[in-house]
mmCIF file of C-alpha atoms in Angstrom:
data_model
loop_
_atom_site.group_PDB
_atom_site.id
_atom_site.type_symbol
_atom_site.label_atom_id
_atom_site.label_comp_id
_atom_site.label_asym_id
_atom_site.label_seq_id
_atom_site.Cartn_x
_atom_site.Cartn_y
_atom_site.Cartn_z
ATOM 1 C CA MET A 255 -19.383 -29.276 -9.292
ATOM 2 C CA ASN A 256 -15.641 -29.581 -9.815
ATOM 3 C CA GLN A 257 -13.773 -32.681 -10.911
ATOM 4 C CA LEU A 258 -13.536 -34.665 -7.670
ATOM 5 C CA GLY A 259 -16.840 -33.591 -6.129
ATOM 6 C CA THR A 260 -17.999 -31.932 -2.931
ATOM 7 C CA GLY A 261 -18.307 -35.104 -0.889
ATOM 8 C CA ILE A 262 -15.399 -35.984 1.390
ATOM 9 C CA ALA A 263 -13.072 -38.973 1.464
ATOM 10 C CA ILE A 264 -10.163 -39.533 3.846
ATOM 11 C CA THR A 265 -7.620 -41.143 1.569
ATOM 12 C CA GLY A 266 -4.294 -41.158 3.389
ATOM 13 C CA SER A 267 -2.819 -41.240 6.878
ATOM 14 C CA GLY A 268 0.627 -40.814 8.364
ATOM 15 C CA SER A 269 2.367 -40.450 11.707
ATOM 16 C CA ALA A 270 5.735 -39.579 13.190
ATOM 17 C CA ALA A 271 7.386 -39.674 16.611
ATOM 18 C CA SER A 272 10.841 -39.362 18.080
ATOM 19 C CA GLU A 273 12.855 -42.548 18.628
ATOM 20 C CA VAL A 274 13.638 -41.309 22.144
ATOM 21 C CA THR A 275 11.358 -42.895 24.760
ATOM 22 C CA LEU A 276 10.782 -42.554 28.496
ATOM 23 C CA ASP A 277 9.321 -45.631 30.206
ATOM 24 C CA ILE A 278 7.422 -46.015 33.451
ATOM 25 C CA HIS A 279 10.412 -47.460 35.288
ATOM 26 C CA GLN A 280 12.409 -44.305 34.545
ATOM 27 C CA LEU A 281 9.448 -42.168 35.617
ATOM 28 C CA SER A 282 9.135 -44.028 38.907
ATOM 29 C CA GLN A 283 12.720 -42.999 39.673
ATOM 30 C CA MET A 284 11.892 -39.325 39.006
ATOM 31 C CA VAL A 285 8.712 -38.880 41.047
ATOM 32 C CA ASP A 286 6.971 -40.586 43.981
ATOM 33 C CA THR A 287 5.109 -43.269 42.050
ATOM 34 C CA SER A 288 5.488 -46.852 40.885
ATOM 35 C CA ASP A 289 5.298 -48.849 37.672
ATOM 36 C CA GLU A 290 2.139 -50.566 38.940
ATOM 37 C CA TRP A 291 0.438 -47.280 39.902
ATOM 38 C CA ILE A 292 1.087 -45.719 36.473
ATOM 39 C CA THR A 293 -0.042 -48.811 34.567
ATOM 40 C CA THR A 294 -3.215 -49.446 36.545
ATOM 41 C CA ARG A 295 -4.260 -45.774 36.680
ATOM 42 C CA THR A 296 -3.454 -44.822 33.084
ATOM 43 C CA GLY A 297 -2.530 -47.839 30.924
ATOM 44 C CA ILE A 298 0.635 -46.012 29.827
ATOM 45 C CA ARG A 299 3.993 -47.824 29.782
ATOM 46 C CA GLN A 300 6.162 -45.400 27.817
ATOM 47 C CA ARG A 301 6.011 -42.247 25.737
ATOM 48 C CA HIS A 302 8.077 -40.689 22.917
ATOM 49 C CA LEU A 303 9.847 -37.404 23.683
ATOM 50 C CA VAL A 304 11.283 -34.881 21.231
ATOM 51 C CA HIS A 305 14.830 -33.830 22.135
ATOM 52 C CA ALA A 306 15.582 -30.276 23.253
ATOM 53 C CA GLN A 307 16.507 -29.083 19.747
ATOM 54 C CA GLY A 308 13.546 -30.855 18.142
ATOM 55 C CA SER A 309 10.984 -29.064 16.006
ATOM 56 C CA LEU A 310 7.234 -29.569 15.974
ATOM 57 C CA SER A 311 7.198 -28.396 12.354
ATOM 58 C CA GLU A 312 9.658 -31.099 11.281
ATOM 59 C CA MET A 313 7.786 -33.855 13.133
ATOM 60 C CA ALA A 314 4.477 -32.673 11.657
ATOM 61 C CA THR A 315 6.043 -32.613 8.199
ATOM 62 C CA GLY A 316 7.182 -36.227 8.603
ATOM 63 C CA ALA A 317 3.643 -37.345 9.392
ATOM 64 C CA ALA A 318 2.305 -35.224 6.527
ATOM 65 C CA ARG A 319 4.658 -36.754 3.959
ATOM 66 C CA ASN A 320 3.472 -40.236 4.906
ATOM 67 C CA ALA A 321 -0.185 -39.249 4.584
ATOM 68 C CA ILE A 322 0.364 -37.527 1.225
ATOM 69 C CA ALA A 323 2.179 -40.588 -0.131
ATOM 70 C CA MET A 324 -0.643 -42.919 0.929
ATOM 71 C CA ALA A 325 -3.204 -40.625 -0.706
ATOM 72 C CA GLY A 326 -1.248 -40.781 -3.970
ATOM 73 C CA ILE A 327 -0.869 -37.053 -4.412
ATOM 74 C CA ALA A 328 2.041 -34.604 -4.373
ATOM 75 C CA PRO A 329 2.564 -31.597 -2.081
ATOM 76 C CA ASP A 330 1.826 -29.329 -5.045
ATOM 77 C CA ASP A 331 -1.671 -30.817 -5.180
ATOM 78 C CA LEU A 332 -2.569 -29.524 -1.712
ATOM 79 C CA ASP A 333 -4.979 -26.611 -1.494
ATOM 80 C CA MET A 334 -4.906 -26.224 2.277
ATOM 81 C CA ILE A 335 -2.931 -27.289 5.348
ATOM 82 C CA ILE A 336 -4.545 -27.225 8.798
ATOM 83 C CA LEU A 337 -2.275 -27.826 11.784
ATOM 84 C CA ALA A 338 -4.059 -28.647 15.044
ATOM 85 C CA THR A 339 -1.593 -27.945 17.842
ATOM 86 C CA SER A 340 -1.278 -26.308 21.246
ATOM 87 C CA THR A 341 2.537 -26.354 21.195
ATOM 88 C CA PRO A 342 3.725 -24.575 18.023
ATOM 89 C CA ASP A 343 7.360 -23.706 17.434
ATOM 90 C CA ASP A 344 6.202 -20.134 16.881
ATOM 91 C CA LEU A 345 3.380 -18.543 18.885
ATOM 92 C CA PHE A 346 2.152 -16.980 15.621
ATOM 93 C CA GLY A 347 1.685 -20.502 14.250
ATOM 94 C CA SER A 348 3.677 -23.330 12.652
ATOM 95 C CA ALA A 349 1.475 -24.426 9.740
ATOM 96 C CA ASN A 350 3.312 -22.124 7.354
ATOM 97 C CA GLN A 351 6.624 -23.700 8.351
ATOM 98 C CA VAL A 352 5.147 -27.103 7.489
ATOM 99 C CA GLN A 353 3.976 -25.721 4.145
ATOM 100 C CA ALA A 354 7.509 -24.546 3.375
ATOM 101 C CA LEU A 355 9.132 -27.827 4.479
ATOM 102 C CA LEU A 356 6.722 -29.806 2.309
ATOM 103 C CA GLY A 357 7.148 -27.509 -0.674
ATOM 104 C CA ALA A 358 3.355 -27.189 -0.870
ATOM 105 C CA SER A 359 3.554 -23.770 -2.507
ATOM 106 C CA LYS A 360 -0.095 -23.659 -3.613
ATOM 107 C CA ALA A 361 -1.574 -24.419 -0.191
ATOM 108 C CA VAL A 362 -2.897 -21.873 2.282
ATOM 109 C CA ALA A 363 -1.855 -22.899 5.794
ATOM 110 C CA PHE A 364 -3.017 -22.048 9.299
ATOM 111 C CA ASP A 365 -3.080 -23.387 12.868
ATOM 112 C CA ILE A 366 -6.103 -24.189 15.006
ATOM 113 C CA THR A 367 -6.004 -24.678 18.773
ATOM 114 C CA ALA A 368 -8.512 -26.912 20.513
ATOM 115 C CA ALA A 369 -6.045 -28.960 22.584
ATOM 116 C CA CYS A 370 -6.855 -32.680 22.612
ATOM 117 C CA SER A 371 -10.015 -32.053 20.547
ATOM 118 C CA GLY A 372 -7.981 -30.335 17.839
ATOM 119 C CA PHE A 373 -7.960 -33.166 15.308
ATOM 120 C CA VAL A 374 -11.745 -33.660 15.418
ATOM 121 C CA PHE A 375 -12.320 -29.897 15.237
ATOM 122 C CA GLY A 376 -9.900 -29.880 12.294
ATOM 123 C CA LEU A 377 -11.899 -32.574 10.489
ATOM 124 C CA ALA A 378 -15.035 -30.460 10.759
ATOM 125 C CA THR A 379 -13.174 -27.323 9.643
ATOM 126 C CA ALA A 380 -11.528 -28.995 6.635
ATOM 127 C CA SER A 381 -14.818 -30.533 5.540
ATOM 128 C CA GLN A 382 -16.469 -27.149 5.104
ATOM 129 C CA PHE A 383 -13.931 -26.026 2.499
ATOM 130 C CA ILE A 384 -14.440 -29.215 0.496
ATOM 131 C CA ARG A 385 -18.231 -29.290 0.765
ATOM 132 C CA THR A 386 -18.501 -25.737 -0.538
ATOM 133 C CA GLY A 387 -16.369 -26.710 -3.530
ATOM 134 C CA VAL A 388 -13.646 -24.191 -2.704
ATOM 135 C CA TYR A 389 -10.842 -26.744 -2.151
ATOM 136 C CA GLN A 390 -10.294 -30.371 -3.147
ATOM 137 C CA ASN A 391 -7.160 -31.554 -1.312
ATOM 138 C CA VAL A 392 -6.754 -30.676 2.364
ATOM 139 C CA LEU A 393 -3.978 -31.888 4.672
ATOM 140 C CA LEU A 394 -4.969 -32.073 8.343
ATOM 141 C CA ILE A 395 -2.218 -32.568 10.927
ATOM 142 C CA GLY A 396 -2.491 -33.077 14.668
ATOM 143 C CA ALA A 397 0.853 -32.537 16.405
ATOM 144 C CA ASP A 398 2.013 -31.670 19.891
ATOM 145 C CA ILE A 399 5.203 -31.589 21.936
ATOM 146 C CA LEU A 400 3.680 -31.541 25.404
ATOM 147 C CA SER A 401 7.020 -32.373 27.018
ATOM 148 C CA ARG A 402 7.832 -28.668 26.551
ATOM 149 C CA TRP A 403 5.154 -27.748 29.089
ATOM 150 C CA VAL A 404 5.090 -30.634 31.564
ATOM 151 C CA ASP A 405 6.193 -30.188 35.168
ATOM 152 C CA TRP A 406 8.343 -33.308 35.502
ATOM 153 C CA SER A 407 8.072 -33.163 39.294
ATOM 154 C CA ASP A 408 4.246 -33.316 39.220
ATOM 155 C CA ARG A 409 3.283 -36.990 39.249
ATOM 156 C CA SER A 410 -0.370 -36.223 38.439
ATOM 157 C CA THR A 411 0.574 -34.941 34.972
ATOM 158 C CA CYS A 412 4.096 -36.062 34.060
ATOM 159 C CA VAL A 413 3.024 -39.722 33.867
ATOM 160 C CA LEU A 414 0.486 -38.919 31.141
ATOM 161 C CA PHE A 415 1.931 -36.893 28.306
ATOM 162 C CA GLY A 416 4.104 -37.612 25.277
ATOM 163 C CA ASP A 417 5.036 -36.110 21.902
ATOM 164 C CA GLY A 418 3.936 -37.069 18.412
ATOM 165 C CA ALA A 419 2.313 -36.104 15.112
ATOM 166 C CA GLY A 420 -0.363 -37.652 12.928
ATOM 167 C CA ALA A 421 -1.946 -36.543 9.671
ATOM 168 C CA VAL A 422 -4.678 -37.353 7.177
ATOM 169 C CA VAL A 423 -5.493 -36.182 3.656
ATOM 170 C CA LEU A 424 -9.100 -35.243 2.920
ATOM 171 C CA GLN A 425 -10.149 -35.079 -0.733
ATOM 172 C CA GLY A 426 -13.224 -34.108 -2.653
ATOM 173 C CA ASN A 427 -15.209 -37.192 -3.610
ATOM 174 C CA GLN A 428 -18.392 -38.019 -5.514
ATOM 175 C CA SER A 429 -19.843 -39.747 -2.417
ATOM 176 C CA ASP A 430 -19.587 -38.195 1.041
ATOM 177 C CA ARG A 431 -17.727 -40.440 3.478
ATOM 178 C CA LEU A 432 -17.793 -37.977 6.397
ATOM 179 C CA LEU A 433 -21.158 -39.078 7.730
ATOM 180 C CA GLY A 434 -21.697 -36.829 10.732
ATOM 181 C CA PHE A 435 -20.011 -34.751 13.416
ATOM 182 C CA ALA A 436 -20.781 -32.749 16.564
ATOM 183 C CA LEU A 437 -18.605 -30.196 18.404
ATOM 184 C CA CYS A 438 -18.964 -28.759 21.920
ATOM 185 C CA SER A 439 -17.279 -26.310 24.312
ATOM 186 C CA ASP A 440 -17.721 -25.336 27.960
ATOM 187 C CA GLY A 441 -15.494 -22.477 29.072
ATOM 188 C CA THR A 442 -16.889 -22.574 32.620
ATOM 189 C CA GLN A 443 -14.689 -25.639 33.214
ATOM 190 C CA ASN A 444 -11.533 -24.120 31.739
ATOM 191 C CA SER A 445 -9.652 -24.365 35.039
ATOM 192 C CA CYS A 446 -9.891 -28.191 35.027
ATOM 193 C CA LEU A 447 -7.109 -28.482 32.441
ATOM 194 C CA GLN A 448 -4.862 -25.536 31.644
ATOM 195 C CA LEU A 449 -1.589 -24.373 30.198
ATOM 196 C CA ALA A 450 -2.055 -20.830 31.432
ATOM 197 C CA TYR A 451 -0.168 -17.629 30.666
ATOM 198 C CA LYS A 452 2.030 -16.422 33.525
ATOM 199 C CA SER A 453 2.526 -12.667 33.573
ATOM 200 C CA GLN A 454 5.191 -10.517 35.173
ATOM 201 C CA GLN A 455 4.619 -6.795 35.411
ATOM 202 C CA GLN A 456 6.999 -4.528 33.535
ATOM 203 C CA GLU A 457 6.801 -0.741 33.674
ATOM 204 C CA ILE A 458 7.758 0.499 30.193
ATOM 205 C CA VAL A 459 7.287 4.207 30.985
ATOM 206 C CA LYS A 460 6.301 5.869 34.246
ATOM 207 C CA GLY A 461 2.720 4.944 35.062
ATOM 208 C CA LEU A 462 2.353 2.409 32.236
ATOM 209 C CA THR A 463 2.761 -1.244 33.148
ATOM 210 C CA VAL A 464 2.353 -4.188 30.803
ATOM 211 C CA GLY A 465 2.369 -7.924 31.352
ATOM 212 C CA LYS A 466 5.388 -9.868 30.144
ATOM 213 C CA GLY A 467 6.069 -13.522 30.682
ATOM 214 C CA THR A 468 5.694 -17.086 29.538
ATOM 215 C CA TYR A 469 3.364 -19.977 30.349
ATOM 216 C CA GLN A 470 2.923 -22.121 33.434
ATOM 217 C CA PRO A 471 3.299 -25.906 33.172
ATOM 218 C CA ILE A 472 0.212 -27.996 32.458
ATOM 219 C CA THR A 473 -2.164 -28.255 35.419
ATOM 220 C CA MET A 474 -5.055 -30.692 35.583
ATOM 221 C CA SER A 475 -7.792 -31.811 37.931
ATOM 222 C CA GLY A 476 -7.727 -35.501 37.039
ATOM 223 C CA LYS A 477 -10.983 -36.487 38.756
ATOM 224 C CA GLU A 478 -12.934 -33.650 37.123
ATOM 225 C CA VAL A 479 -11.548 -34.414 33.661
ATOM 226 C CA TYR A 480 -12.351 -38.115 34.083
ATOM 227 C CA ARG A 481 -15.948 -37.382 35.111
ATOM 228 C CA PHE A 482 -16.342 -34.918 32.246
ATOM 229 C CA ALA A 483 -14.991 -37.345 29.637
ATOM 230 C CA VAL A 484 -16.976 -40.374 30.782
ATOM 231 C CA GLN A 485 -20.218 -38.369 30.722
ATOM 232 C CA LYS A 486 -19.788 -36.129 27.683
ATOM 233 C CA VAL A 487 -17.897 -38.317 25.195
ATOM 234 C CA PRO A 488 -20.577 -41.022 24.849
ATOM 235 C CA GLU A 489 -23.195 -38.279 24.452
ATOM 236 C CA VAL A 490 -21.365 -36.490 21.652
ATOM 237 C CA ILE A 491 -20.596 -39.750 19.832
ATOM 238 C CA GLU A 492 -24.281 -40.670 19.965
ATOM 239 C CA LYS A 493 -25.143 -37.233 18.590
ATOM 240 C CA ALA A 494 -22.704 -37.665 15.679
ATOM 241 C CA LEU A 495 -24.078 -41.165 15.024
ATOM 242 C CA PHE A 496 -27.639 -39.783 15.031
ATOM 243 C CA ARG A 497 -26.631 -37.203 12.426
ATOM 244 C CA ALA A 498 -25.060 -40.012 10.400
ATOM 245 C CA ASP A 499 -28.250 -42.090 10.771
ATOM 246 C CA LEU A 500 -26.221 -44.945 12.259
ATOM 247 C CA SER A 501 -26.356 -47.033 15.425
ATOM 248 C CA THR A 502 -23.446 -48.038 17.663
ATOM 249 C CA GLU A 503 -23.831 -51.603 16.370
ATOM 250 C CA GLN A 504 -22.821 -50.393 12.895
ATOM 251 C CA VAL A 505 -19.509 -48.931 14.121
ATOM 252 C CA ASP A 506 -16.492 -50.989 13.068
ATOM 253 C CA TRP A 507 -13.915 -49.077 15.086
ATOM 254 C CA LEU A 508 -13.999 -46.664 18.027
ATOM 255 C CA VAL A 509 -11.011 -44.299 17.841
ATOM 256 C CA LEU A 510 -10.899 -42.091 20.913
ATOM 257 C CA HIS A 511 -8.401 -39.493 22.038
ATOM 258 C CA GLN A 512 -5.754 -41.517 23.860
ATOM 259 C CA ALA A 513 -5.954 -39.887 27.284
ATOM 260 C CA ASN A 514 -6.349 -42.714 29.763
ATOM 261 C CA GLN A 515 -7.210 -46.388 29.305
ATOM 262 C CA ARG A 516 -9.861 -46.212 32.025
ATOM 263 C CA ILE A 517 -11.643 -43.476 30.052
ATOM 264 C CA LEU A 518 -11.478 -45.534 26.852
ATOM 265 C CA ASP A 519 -12.922 -48.566 28.641
ATOM 266 C CA ALA A 520 -15.682 -46.568 30.357
ATOM 267 C CA VAL A 521 -16.786 -44.819 27.140
ATOM 268 C CA ALA A 522 -16.889 -48.092 25.203
ATOM 269 C CA GLN A 523 -18.878 -49.728 27.996
ATOM 270 C CA ARG A 524 -21.458 -46.925 28.047
ATOM 271 C CA LEU A 525 -21.835 -47.142 24.275
ATOM 272 C CA LYS A 526 -21.942 -50.969 24.464
ATOM 273 C CA ILE A 527 -19.124 -51.200 21.921
ATOM 274 C CA PRO A 528 -17.034 -54.371 22.468
ATOM 275 C CA LYS A 529 -13.382 -54.025 23.451
ATOM 276 C CA HIS A 530 -12.077 -55.597 20.238
ATOM 277 C CA LYS A 531 -13.450 -52.603 18.323
ATOM 278 C CA VAL A 532 -11.647 -50.035 20.500
ATOM 279 C CA LEU A 533 -8.246 -48.949 19.179
ATOM 280 C CA SER A 534 -5.579 -48.060 21.749
ATOM 281 C CA ASN A 535 -1.854 -47.345 21.634
ATOM 282 C CA LEU A 536 -1.684 -45.567 24.989
ATOM 283 C CA ALA A 537 0.847 -48.047 26.308
ATOM 284 C CA GLN A 538 3.414 -46.967 23.718
ATOM 285 C CA TYR A 539 2.644 -43.247 23.264
ATOM 286 C CA GLY A 540 0.794 -41.826 26.268
ATOM 287 C CA ASN A 541 -1.360 -38.762 25.727
ATOM 288 C CA THR A 542 -0.121 -36.887 22.640
ATOM 289 C CA SER A 543 -3.017 -34.392 22.590
ATOM 290 C CA ALA A 544 -4.104 -33.445 19.037
ATOM 291 C CA ALA A 545 -1.792 -36.126 17.610
ATOM 292 C CA SER A 546 -3.296 -39.086 19.445
ATOM 293 C CA ILE A 547 -6.266 -39.878 17.178
ATOM 294 C CA PRO A 548 -4.405 -39.681 13.849
ATOM 295 C CA ILE A 549 -1.455 -41.694 15.231
ATOM 296 C CA VAL A 550 -3.609 -44.615 16.383
ATOM 297 C CA LEU A 551 -5.680 -44.342 13.188
ATOM 298 C CA ASP A 552 -2.568 -44.509 11.006
ATOM 299 C CA GLU A 553 -1.187 -47.512 12.876
ATOM 300 C CA ALA A 554 -4.449 -49.429 12.398
ATOM 301 C CA VAL A 555 -4.609 -48.563 8.696
ATOM 302 C CA ARG A 556 -1.018 -49.694 8.092
ATOM 303 C CA LEU A 557 -1.621 -52.911 10.036
ATOM 304 C CA GLU A 558 -4.657 -53.436 7.756
ATOM 305 C CA LYS A 559 -7.019 -53.566 10.721
ATOM 306 C CA ILE A 560 -8.947 -50.661 9.205
ATOM 307 C CA LYS A 561 -10.049 -51.393 5.652
ATOM 308 C CA SER A 562 -11.740 -49.300 2.984
ATOM 309 C CA GLY A 563 -15.393 -48.792 3.840
ATOM 310 C CA ASP A 564 -15.010 -49.429 7.570
ATOM 311 C CA ILE A 565 -17.141 -47.116 9.714
ATOM 312 C CA ILE A 566 -15.088 -45.230 12.296
ATOM 313 C CA ALA A 567 -16.472 -43.255 15.233
ATOM 314 C CA THR A 568 -13.889 -40.907 16.705
ATOM 315 C CA SER A 569 -13.950 -38.433 19.576
ATOM 316 C CA GLY A 570 -11.527 -35.884 20.984
ATOM 317 C CA PHE A 571 -11.872 -34.236 24.392
ATOM 318 C CA GLY A 572 -9.747 -32.012 26.573
ATOM 319 C CA ALA A 573 -8.720 -28.516 27.563
ATOM 320 C CA GLY A 574 -11.103 -25.666 26.996
ATOM 321 C CA LEU A 575 -13.038 -27.678 27.926
ATOM 322 C CA THR A 576 -13.767 -28.934 24.426
ATOM 323 C CA TRP A 577 -15.103 -32.175 23.029
ATOM 324 C CA GLY A 578 -16.356 -33.434 19.716
ATOM 325 C CA ALA A 579 -17.031 -36.511 17.616
ATOM 326 C CA ALA A 580 -16.986 -37.460 13.953
ATOM 327 C CA VAL A 581 -18.198 -40.528 12.072
ATOM 328 C CA PHE A 582 -16.670 -41.448 8.734
ATOM 329 C CA LYS A 583 -15.982 -44.314 6.348
ATOM 330 C CA TRP A 584 -12.323 -44.952 5.653
ATOM 331 C CA GLY A 585 -11.078 -44.465 2.088
ATOM 332 C CA ARG A 586 -13.025 -43.765 -1.080
#
């Protein structure tokens, strides 16, 4: 066993978002909706938006620097950087740009894409490298700029999404604080939530046609996604808790993907977890996809709501369709 150990501790968190915001009153002037409709249906009052020249890599780096500082390490100490995103600056991936901006020259870096489940999938991925003893210091970032792919005339989606980045540092530890996780996918429901490729035919030589194009805006079947989340999220959390040998009564904080306040309330009710244990910042950020869990986690840590040793149950769910849960103790 190497110096720190092959258990896992989450030792630092950080977040970042643009200062530019769009509130529900402004939205109600753009599309056929109202402040009351948005608030009652979603719980969202505003969201942060990255300006047209903004960079996902820079926003992710800001969140990463905050997490690294809290963990008490330097960028040179990082062995690995995992960036969970569906909206990279470069289709080939943006994790390497973050590595360069941080000056983390010793770290291998790569992107993963699991949409709103990306952060939880990233936790499970990072943990394997630490548990095998290969790496000791892993930076996990969830970051998305969904405003790039929103149809701002579609009231069913434009009222939901925002931009942001959150990060955590996972380190090798003598005791294992990542207590259990479970991951799931169902590609048969892919059409319920998509950011699909849109192809245009281009004949490059006579008789040979290829597809060339971009991506369509986000499309979503809200009722189907709601039903899916309310059914599957409690199940996967219970599975992760079973693997951790814990009950819902032992959970200090429920940290769900910030998709819709009605989903958060319904999941907590099914798990019989009281509202005061459910963290939410939907009103200020909206749905920031892979960034939502680490942003709300970081806010609670910095407000000293979450303390060392607290048991956190977290779940991400979204496009794919994908969903997953992880249970961990905060800190060493």
